Amino acid sequence: GEEVKAGQALIKLDTRDLEAELAAGQARVTEAEAKVAVAKADETRALRNWEFAEKVKDARAISEEERVQRETALGMARA
């Protein structure tokens, strides 16, 4: 055999598969973060719509059905 010096690499590992798995994992994380952002925006919108429906003074301005739909949308956005 050949002589080796301290700290000299004896082998070189092929890390291409691991790098591909890492890139795929990072892409999944990015996708999940985007979904969380969309869900938060949906919740904010649903909350604003529900709050508006709750603050309406004139009962003729918004139907009970619409108020219930907004409340349901808020609950679904928070799920």
JSON list of C-alpha atoms in Angstrom, two decimals:
[
{"chain": "A", "resi": 1, "resn": "GLY", "atom": "CA", "xyz": [0.00, 0.00, 0.00]},
{"chain": "A", "resi": 2, "resn": "GLU", "atom": "CA", "xyz": [0.76, 3.63, -0.21]},
{"chain": "A", "resi": 3, "resn": "GLU", "atom": "CA", "xyz": [1.74, 5.77, 2.69]},
{"chain": "A", "resi": 4, "resn": "VAL", "atom": "CA", "xyz": [-0.81, 8.33, 3.82]},
{"chain": "A", "resi": 5, "resn": "LYS", "atom": "CA", "xyz": [-0.34, 11.49, 5.79]},
{"chain": "A", "resi": 6, "resn": "ALA", "atom": "CA", "xyz": [-2.38, 12.48, 8.82]},
{"chain": "A", "resi": 7, "resn": "GLY", "atom": "CA", "xyz": [-5.64, 14.11, 7.74]},
{"chain": "A", "resi": 8, "resn": "GLN", "atom": "CA", "xyz": [-5.36, 12.82, 4.17]},
{"chain": "A", "resi": 9, "resn": "ALA", "atom": "CA", "xyz": [-8.63, 11.50, 2.73]},
{"chain": "A", "resi": 10, "resn": "LEU", "atom": "CA", "xyz": [-8.64, 7.77, 2.21]},
{"chain": "A", "resi": 11, "resn": "ILE", "atom": "CA", "xyz": [-11.88, 7.58, 0.27]},
{"chain": "A", "resi": 12, "resn": "LYS", "atom": "CA", "xyz": [-14.32, 9.94, -1.39]},
{"chain": "A", "resi": 13, "resn": "LEU", "atom": "CA", "xyz": [-18.00, 9.25, -0.78]},
{"chain": "A", "resi": 14, "resn": "ASP", "atom": "CA", "xyz": [-20.59, 9.78, -3.51]},
{"chain": "A", "resi": 15, "resn": "THR", "atom": "CA", "xyz": [-23.08, 12.15, -1.91]},
{"chain": "A", "resi": 16, "resn": "ARG", "atom": "CA", "xyz": [-25.21, 12.88, -4.98]},
{"chain": "A", "resi": 17, "resn": "ASP", "atom": "CA", "xyz": [-28.13, 10.76, -3.74]},
{"chain": "A", "resi": 18, "resn": "LEU", "atom": "CA", "xyz": [-28.05, 12.44, -0.35]},
{"chain": "A", "resi": 19, "resn": "GLU", "atom": "CA", "xyz": [-27.85, 15.88, -1.95]},
{"chain": "A", "resi": 20, "resn": "ALA", "atom": "CA", "xyz": [-30.88, 15.03, -4.13]},
{"chain": "A", "resi": 21, "resn": "GLU", "atom": "CA", "xyz": [-32.83, 13.86, -1.07]},
{"chain": "A", "resi": 22, "resn": "LEU", "atom": "CA", "xyz": [-31.88, 17.05, 0.76]},
{"chain": "A", "resi": 23, "resn": "ALA", "atom": "CA", "xyz": [-33.03, 19.21, -2.15]},
{"chain": "A", "resi": 24, "resn": "ALA", "atom": "CA", "xyz": [-36.35, 17.32, -2.31]},
{"chain": "A", "resi": 25, "resn": "GLY", "atom": "CA", "xyz": [-36.80, 17.75, 1.44]},
{"chain": "A", "resi": 26, "resn": "GLN", "atom": "CA", "xyz": [-36.08, 21.45, 1.22]},
{"chain": "A", "resi": 27, "resn": "ALA", "atom": "CA", "xyz": [-38.63, 21.76, -1.60]},
{"chain": "A", "resi": 28, "resn": "ARG", "atom": "CA", "xyz": [-41.24, 20.04, 0.58]},
{"chain": "A", "resi": 29, "resn": "VAL", "atom": "CA", "xyz": [-40.48, 22.44, 3.44]},
{"chain": "A", "resi": 30, "resn": "THR", "atom": "CA", "xyz": [-40.83, 25.43, 1.10]},
{"chain": "A", "resi": 31, "resn": "GLU", "atom": "CA", "xyz": [-44.15, 24.06, -0.18]},
{"chain": "A", "resi": 32, "resn": "ALA", "atom": "CA", "xyz": [-45.41, 23.51, 3.38]},
{"chain": "A", "resi": 33, "resn": "GLU", "atom": "CA", "xyz": [-44.39, 27.05, 4.37]},
{"chain": "A", "resi": 34, "resn": "ALA", "atom": "CA", "xyz": [-46.31, 28.43, 1.40]},
{"chain": "A", "resi": 35, "resn": "LYS", "atom": "CA", "xyz": [-49.40, 26.43, 2.41]},
{"chain": "A", "resi": 36, "resn": "VAL", "atom": "CA", "xyz": [-49.13, 27.79, 5.96]},
{"chain": "A", "resi": 37, "resn": "ALA", "atom": "CA", "xyz": [-48.94, 31.35, 4.61]},
{"chain": "A", "resi": 38, "resn": "VAL", "atom": "CA", "xyz": [-52.03, 30.78, 2.46]},
{"chain": "A", "resi": 39, "resn": "ALA", "atom": "CA", "xyz": [-53.90, 29.26, 5.40]},
{"chain": "A", "resi": 40, "resn": "LYS", "atom": "CA", "xyz": [-53.01, 32.24, 7.60]},
{"chain": "A", "resi": 41, "resn": "ALA", "atom": "CA", "xyz": [-54.22, 34.65, 4.93]},
{"chain": "A", "resi": 42, "resn": "ASP", "atom": "CA", "xyz": [-57.46, 32.66, 4.58]},
{"chain": "A", "resi": 43, "resn": "GLU", "atom": "CA", "xyz": [-57.97, 32.78, 8.33]},
{"chain": "A", "resi": 44, "resn": "THR", "atom": "CA", "xyz": [-57.36, 36.54, 8.43]},
{"chain": "A", "resi": 45, "resn": "ARG", "atom": "CA", "xyz": [-59.84, 37.12, 5.61]},
{"chain": "A", "resi": 46, "resn": "ALA", "atom": "CA", "xyz": [-62.44, 34.87, 7.23]},
{"chain": "A", "resi": 47, "resn": "LEU", "atom": "CA", "xyz": [-61.98, 36.62, 10.58]},
{"chain": "A", "resi": 48, "resn": "ARG", "atom": "CA", "xyz": [-62.46, 40.04, 9.00]},
{"chain": "A", "resi": 49, "resn": "ASN", "atom": "CA", "xyz": [-65.59, 38.87, 7.18]},
{"chain": "A", "resi": 50, "resn": "TRP", "atom": "CA", "xyz": [-67.01, 37.35, 10.37]},
{"chain": "A", "resi": 51, "resn": "GLU", "atom": "CA", "xyz": [-66.18, 40.43, 12.45]},
{"chain": "A", "resi": 52, "resn": "PHE", "atom": "CA", "xyz": [-67.90, 42.62, 9.87]},
{"chain": "A", "resi": 53, "resn": "ALA", "atom": "CA", "xyz": [-71.00, 40.42, 9.97]},
{"chain": "A", "resi": 54, "resn": "GLU", "atom": "CA", "xyz": [-71.05, 40.57, 13.78]},
{"chain": "A", "resi": 55, "resn": "LYS", "atom": "CA", "xyz": [-70.74, 44.37, 13.83]},
{"chain": "A", "resi": 56, "resn": "VAL", "atom": "CA", "xyz": [-73.54, 45.09, 11.38]},
{"chain": "A", "resi": 57, "resn": "LYS", "atom": "CA", "xyz": [-76.21, 46.99, 13.29]},
{"chain": "A", "resi": 58, "resn": "ASP", "atom": "CA", "xyz": [-79.03, 46.75, 10.78]},
{"chain": "A", "resi": 59, "resn": "ALA", "atom": "CA", "xyz": [-80.27, 43.15, 10.64]},
{"chain": "A", "resi": 60, "resn": "ARG", "atom": "CA", "xyz": [-81.47, 43.74, 7.07]},
{"chain": "A", "resi": 61, "resn": "ALA", "atom": "CA", "xyz": [-77.93, 44.46, 5.88]},
{"chain": "A", "resi": 62, "resn": "ILE", "atom": "CA", "xyz": [-76.81, 40.85, 6.14]},
{"chain": "A", "resi": 63, "resn": "SER", "atom": "CA", "xyz": [-78.88, 37.69, 6.30]},
{"chain": "A", "resi": 64, "resn": "GLU", "atom": "CA", "xyz": [-78.63, 35.16, 9.10]},
{"chain": "A", "resi": 65, "resn": "GLU", "atom": "CA", "xyz": [-77.52, 32.65, 6.48]},
{"chain": "A", "resi": 66, "resn": "GLU", "atom": "CA", "xyz": [-74.66, 34.91, 5.40]},
{"chain": "A", "resi": 67, "resn": "ARG", "atom": "CA", "xyz": [-73.61, 35.43, 9.02]},
{"chain": "A", "resi": 68, "resn": "VAL", "atom": "CA", "xyz": [-73.60, 31.66, 9.62]},
{"chain": "A", "resi": 69, "resn": "GLN", "atom": "CA", "xyz": [-71.63, 31.10, 6.41]},
{"chain": "A", "resi": 70, "resn": "ARG", "atom": "CA", "xyz": [-69.00, 33.60, 7.54]},
{"chain": "A", "resi": 71, "resn": "GLU", "atom": "CA", "xyz": [-68.82, 31.98, 10.96]},
{"chain": "A", "resi": 72, "resn": "THR", "atom": "CA", "xyz": [-68.46, 28.55, 9.35]},
{"chain": "A", "resi": 73, "resn": "ALA", "atom": "CA", "xyz": [-65.74, 29.84, 7.00]},
{"chain": "A", "resi": 74, "resn": "LEU", "atom": "CA", "xyz": [-63.84, 31.19, 9.99]},
{"chain": "A", "resi": 75, "resn": "GLY", "atom": "CA", "xyz": [-64.09, 27.87, 11.78]},
{"chain": "A", "resi": 76, "resn": "MET", "atom": "CA", "xyz": [-62.88, 26.01, 8.70]},
{"chain": "A", "resi": 77, "resn": "ALA", "atom": "CA", "xyz": [-59.96, 28.42, 8.23]},
{"chain": "A", "resi": 78, "resn": "ARG", "atom": "CA", "xyz": [-58.92, 27.85, 11.83]},
{"chain": "A", "resi": 79, "resn": "ALA", "atom": "CA", "xyz": [-59.10, 24.05, 11.54]}
]
